[in-house]
C-alpha positions as a printed Julia matrix, in Angstrom:
340×3 Matrix{Float64}:
 -56.42   -5.27   -0.86
 -53.1    -3.9     0.56
 -51.56   -0.77   -1.18
 -47.72   -0.66   -2.21
 -45.08   -0.8     0.19
 -44.87    2.71    2.11
 -41.71    4.98    0.88
 -40.21    5.63    4.31
 -37.38    8.69    5.43
 -34.23    7.49    3.92
 -31.8     7.12    6.41
 -27.95    7.24    5.22
 -25.69    4.32    6.34
 -22.72    4.75    9.25
 -20.38    6.86    7.41
 -22.76    7.82    4.89
 -22.07    4.84    2.89
 -25.73    3.36    2.11
 -25.63   -0.4     0.72
 -28.36   -1.66   -1.34
 -30.07   -3.03    1.93
 -30.57    0.44    3.06
 -32.47    1.32   -0.51
 -34.46   -1.61   -0.26
 -35.37   -0.53    3.49
 -36.47    3.11    2.87
 -38.03    1.86   -0.75
 -40.12   -1.04    0.84
 -39.22   -3.16   -1.91
 -36.45   -6.18   -2.2
 -32.93   -6.23   -2.69
 -33.75   -8.2    -5.95
 -36.05   -5.39   -7.06
 -34.0    -2.5    -5.97
 -30.97   -4.81   -8.08
 -33.91   -4.55  -11.0
 -34.33   -0.95  -10.94
 -30.66   -0.16  -10.32
 -30.03   -2.23  -13.84
 -32.84   -1.3   -15.81
 -33.91   -4.62  -16.16
 -37.56   -5.57  -16.62
 -39.75   -7.24  -14.31
 -41.53   -4.36  -11.97
 -43.6    -1.52  -12.6
 -42.27    2.66  -13.74
 -43.47    3.6   -10.7
 -41.68    1.14   -8.09
 -38.28    2.14  -10.23
 -38.93    5.51   -9.96
 -39.34    5.43   -6.48
 -36.16    3.11   -5.87
 -34.27    5.48   -8.08
 -35.44    8.49   -6.2
 -34.22    6.86   -2.95
 -30.79    5.52   -3.96
 -30.34    9.18   -5.28
 -30.77   10.61   -1.6
 -29.0     8.3    -0.02
 -25.99    8.82   -2.51
 -25.98    5.3    -3.04
 -23.66    3.98   -5.9
 -24.03    0.37   -6.64
 -21.07   -2.01   -7.08
 -19.68   -2.59  -10.61
 -18.93   -5.98   -8.94
 -22.61   -6.42   -8.35
 -23.33   -5.14  -11.86
 -21.18   -7.33  -13.46
 -22.9   -10.16  -11.81
 -25.97   -9.71  -13.73
 -24.49   -8.2   -16.6
 -22.07  -10.63  -17.27
 -19.55   -7.53  -17.38
 -15.84   -7.96  -16.24
 -14.98   -6.97  -12.65
 -12.39   -4.2   -12.48
  -9.79   -3.43   -9.9
  -8.07   -0.05   -9.52
  -4.52   -0.12   -8.58
  -2.92    2.97   -7.08
   1.01    3.15   -6.81
   3.25    6.15   -6.09
   6.29    5.83   -8.48
   6.44    3.0   -10.95
  10.55    4.0   -11.48
  10.97    2.78   -8.08
  11.79   -1.18   -9.06
   9.54   -2.32   -6.0
   6.4    -0.89   -7.66
   6.23   -2.94  -11.03
   7.18   -5.96   -8.89
   4.2    -5.32   -6.68
   1.93   -4.27   -9.79
   2.96   -7.8   -11.26
   1.81   -9.83   -8.44
  -1.86   -7.9    -8.09
  -2.18   -8.11  -12.13
  -1.43  -12.0   -11.87
  -3.79  -13.11   -8.93
  -6.16  -10.54  -10.55
  -6.57  -12.32  -13.58
  -6.68  -15.66  -11.74
  -9.89  -14.23  -10.46
 -11.1   -12.87  -13.62
 -10.66   -9.51  -12.69
  -9.28   -6.42  -15.0
  -6.62   -4.18  -13.28
  -6.85   -0.2   -14.06
  -3.41    0.71  -12.73
  -2.94    4.88  -11.54
   0.53    6.21  -10.8
  -0.23    9.62   -8.38
   3.45   11.1    -8.21
   3.66   11.15  -11.77
   0.1    12.27  -12.61
  -0.57   16.17  -12.73
  -3.64   16.07  -11.1
  -3.56   12.87   -8.79
  -7.31   14.3    -7.24
  -8.67   13.69  -10.86
  -6.85   10.49  -11.67
  -8.15    9.09   -8.4
 -11.91   10.43   -9.06
 -11.8     8.63  -12.52
 -10.5     4.75  -11.45
 -13.09    5.13   -8.78
 -15.92    5.85  -11.36
 -14.45    2.51  -13.14
 -13.45    0.22  -10.74
 -15.41   -1.82   -8.08
 -12.55   -1.96   -5.84
  -9.41    0.5    -5.09
  -6.13   -0.55   -3.55
  -2.7     1.04   -3.55
  -0.52    3.44   -1.26
  -2.6     6.62   -0.11
  -0.5     8.48    2.26
  -0.94   11.66    3.32
  -3.95   11.8     0.95
  -5.6     8.81    2.6
  -8.97   10.96    3.81
  -9.7    13.17    0.93
  -9.41   10.1    -1.6
 -11.79    8.39    0.63
 -14.24   11.25    0.42
 -13.91   11.53   -3.49
 -13.9     7.62   -3.92
 -17.21    7.41   -1.7
 -18.89    4.05   -1.38
 -16.51    2.62   -3.46
 -14.26   -0.28   -1.32
 -10.79    0.59   -0.45
  -7.93   -1.28    0.88
  -4.72    0.39    1.92
  -1.37   -0.79    1.73
   0.79   -0.25    4.05
  -0.86    2.3     6.14
   0.99    5.36    7.78
  -1.68    5.6    10.69
  -4.83    3.31   11.69
  -6.99    3.12    8.8
 -10.5     3.88    8.47
 -10.8     1.3     5.84
  -9.27   -2.36    4.93
  -5.53   -2.58    5.2
  -2.54   -4.5     4.55
   0.06   -3.81    7.07
   3.72   -4.27    5.74
   5.8    -4.79    9.12
   9.54   -4.62    9.21
   9.57   -4.7    13.06
  10.45   -8.25   13.59
  13.01   -8.32   10.86
  14.5    -5.18   11.95
  15.18   -6.86   15.27
  16.91  -10.01   13.81
  19.03   -7.54   11.57
  20.33   -5.42   14.97
  21.35   -8.78   16.28
  23.26   -9.84   13.27
  24.88   -6.83   13.23
  25.62   -7.07   16.98
  26.74  -10.56   16.21
  29.57  -10.1    13.01
  31.05   -7.25   15.22
  29.73   -3.65   13.62
  30.12   -1.14   16.29
  29.16    2.34   14.19
  26.16    1.87   11.82
  24.62    4.72    9.74
  21.17    4.68    9.08
  20.36    6.29    5.66
  16.49    7.36    5.85
  14.09    8.35    2.63
  12.78   11.25    4.34
  13.41   15.43    5.19
  16.28   16.32    7.87
  13.09   17.31   10.56
  11.28   14.01   10.04
  12.28   10.02   10.43
  10.6     7.84    8.86
   8.59    4.89   10.69
  11.09    2.59    9.22
  14.11    4.48   10.43
  12.79    5.19   13.69
  12.56    1.05   14.51
  15.88    0.83   13.36
  17.74    3.38   15.23
  15.79    2.61   18.38
  16.54   -1.38   17.85
  20.57   -0.02   18.08
  19.87    2.19   20.43
  18.43   -0.89   22.69
  21.85   -2.29   22.06
  23.73    0.2    22.94
  25.06    1.65   19.96
  24.64    5.55   19.0
  23.34    5.02   15.22
  24.24    8.34   12.96
  20.56    8.68   11.2
  21.09   10.62    7.85
  18.37   11.95    6.08
  18.37   11.9     1.8
  15.64   13.36    0.39
  14.8    10.8    -2.51
  14.39    7.23   -2.19
  16.95    6.7    -5.41
  20.37    4.87   -5.74
  21.59    8.49   -6.98
  20.82    9.95   -3.69
  21.81    6.79   -1.85
  25.36    7.34   -3.8
  25.47   11.18   -2.97
  24.77   10.36    0.55
  27.03    7.71    1.2
  29.64   10.0    -0.43
  29.26   12.88    2.23
  28.79   10.32    5.09
  32.75    8.63    4.18
  33.68   12.14    3.21
  33.13   13.05    7.14
  36.08   10.28    8.46
  34.02    9.33   11.04
  33.87    5.78   11.88
  32.07    3.83    9.93
  31.37   -0.33    9.72
  27.77   -0.5     8.41
  24.85    1.42    6.22
  21.47    0.38    6.33
  19.45    2.08    4.15
  15.45    3.13    3.74
  15.14    0.68    0.33
  17.05   -1.81   -1.71
  17.23    0.54   -4.09
  19.11    3.33   -1.9
  21.17    1.12   -0.8
  22.12    0.05   -4.4
  23.39    3.6    -4.71
  25.6     3.14   -1.65
  27.12   -0.13   -2.98
  28.19    1.9    -6.12
  29.45    4.88   -4.44
  31.88    2.34   -2.29
  33.49    0.78   -4.82
  34.04    4.27   -6.44
  35.58    5.48   -2.75
  37.63    2.23   -2.82
  35.81    0.94    0.29
  35.48   -2.77    0.0
  31.64   -4.17    0.96
  31.1    -6.17    3.34
  34.69   -5.9     4.81
  35.0    -2.47    5.81
  30.97   -1.19    5.52
  28.33   -3.74    5.76
  25.61   -2.62    3.63
  21.46   -3.41    4.4
  18.64   -2.68    1.96
  14.72   -3.1     2.21
  12.24   -4.7    -0.21
  13.82   -7.82   -1.14
  14.57   -7.04   -4.86
  15.61   -9.56   -7.11
  17.83   -6.8    -8.24
  19.5    -7.34   -5.44
  20.75  -10.66   -6.35
  22.39   -9.5    -9.5
  25.01   -6.92   -8.17
  28.29   -7.88   -6.6
  28.45   -7.91   -3.77
  24.82   -9.03   -3.76
  22.67   -7.12   -1.46
  21.69   -8.14    2.19
  17.96   -7.03    2.7
  14.93   -7.14    4.94
  12.69   -8.91    2.07
   9.04   -8.48    2.28
   6.94  -11.05    0.09
   4.71   -8.97   -2.58
   2.84  -11.82   -3.82
   1.7   -12.35    0.32
   0.91   -8.29    0.32
  -1.27   -8.71   -3.13
  -2.99  -12.29   -2.51
  -4.04  -10.44    1.06
  -5.22   -7.07   -0.48
  -7.27   -9.34   -3.25
  -8.71  -11.31   -0.57
 -10.11   -8.11    1.39
 -11.04   -6.7    -1.5
 -13.36  -10.13   -3.02
 -14.57  -10.33    0.96
 -15.95   -6.83    0.95
 -17.84   -7.11   -2.18
 -19.53  -10.54   -1.74
 -20.3    -8.66    1.77
 -18.57  -11.62    3.57
 -16.35   -8.75    5.47
 -17.21   -4.93    6.6
 -15.23   -2.01    4.69
 -13.35   -1.44    8.19
 -11.98   -2.63   11.64
  -9.87   -4.85   12.84
 -11.26   -8.15   11.19
 -10.42   -6.35    7.57
  -6.39   -5.81    8.17
  -3.71   -7.63    7.74
   0.05   -8.27    8.13
   2.73   -9.13    5.81
   6.41   -9.5     7.74
  10.11   -8.56    6.81
  12.58  -11.42    6.78
  16.17  -10.97    6.73
  17.73  -12.21    3.23
  21.34  -12.78    4.15
  23.51  -11.76    0.96
  27.18  -10.81    0.36
  26.92   -7.3     1.49
  26.64   -8.31    5.35
């Protein structure tokens, strides 16, 4: 009679992220047996269960909550990382994620890392309670990836090429269309109002400045430390106080652009007669002000949909957890309103 399957030396998966297949191969059992052992289900011997659990521990295998939910009937959990709920863009995105997740039968746990006293601790706790984490990771991406371990990640609008799945939010085409529009409407002295430190320029502002330069302009680049309406208004007052020729302000986001509109109104500057104003994001709020705000709009429903599709594909084993096949792109479009 053949003896019990031989326990082989565990071999970590590439990147140290073991899968159920790795555990099954190292323990000499089937995937179903691993599932039974990890979930405390009947149908296997105590010796086999102990062997599987020992291999899982050596490989640092963390069974997905998605998989456990299929076995136990529990709800699926999605972790959403955002960076400032005070910015109207953030709750708009969150609402889209919540709605689409609900259609899939998922619950959503939200973490605002900008408002947290200990973002690392919050992300660690989020990973322990969810099947997959999506959101804005910024410069903390690599550290949080280590903290999340085997929990799949989908990064939104990464700053650089991501080591995980990602949804790029690309303004490049919209910026080219906007630059052509500004030229066609007679703009000659544009200002790009960035949300950045004085010695740093955001990728978005760099693209806008480059598009204008290629059309023969020398745009004035102004740095605002905060992406808020208050900052947009303060910087606009400073810009107007320089008494330089000025006929357009392109703000980093819609919120700053709303501050620009407010400052222009207070200073008696006609928009769009004297100065055209443009934002980025496409917030519904821009249609409620006067003049209504021209913007480079992004479809946040599409962003949420692409992120959820990637998450579901990875958890179902239909997609890898990194590489070009798990990257999607959502592009901005020029939404012309009264301000430009």
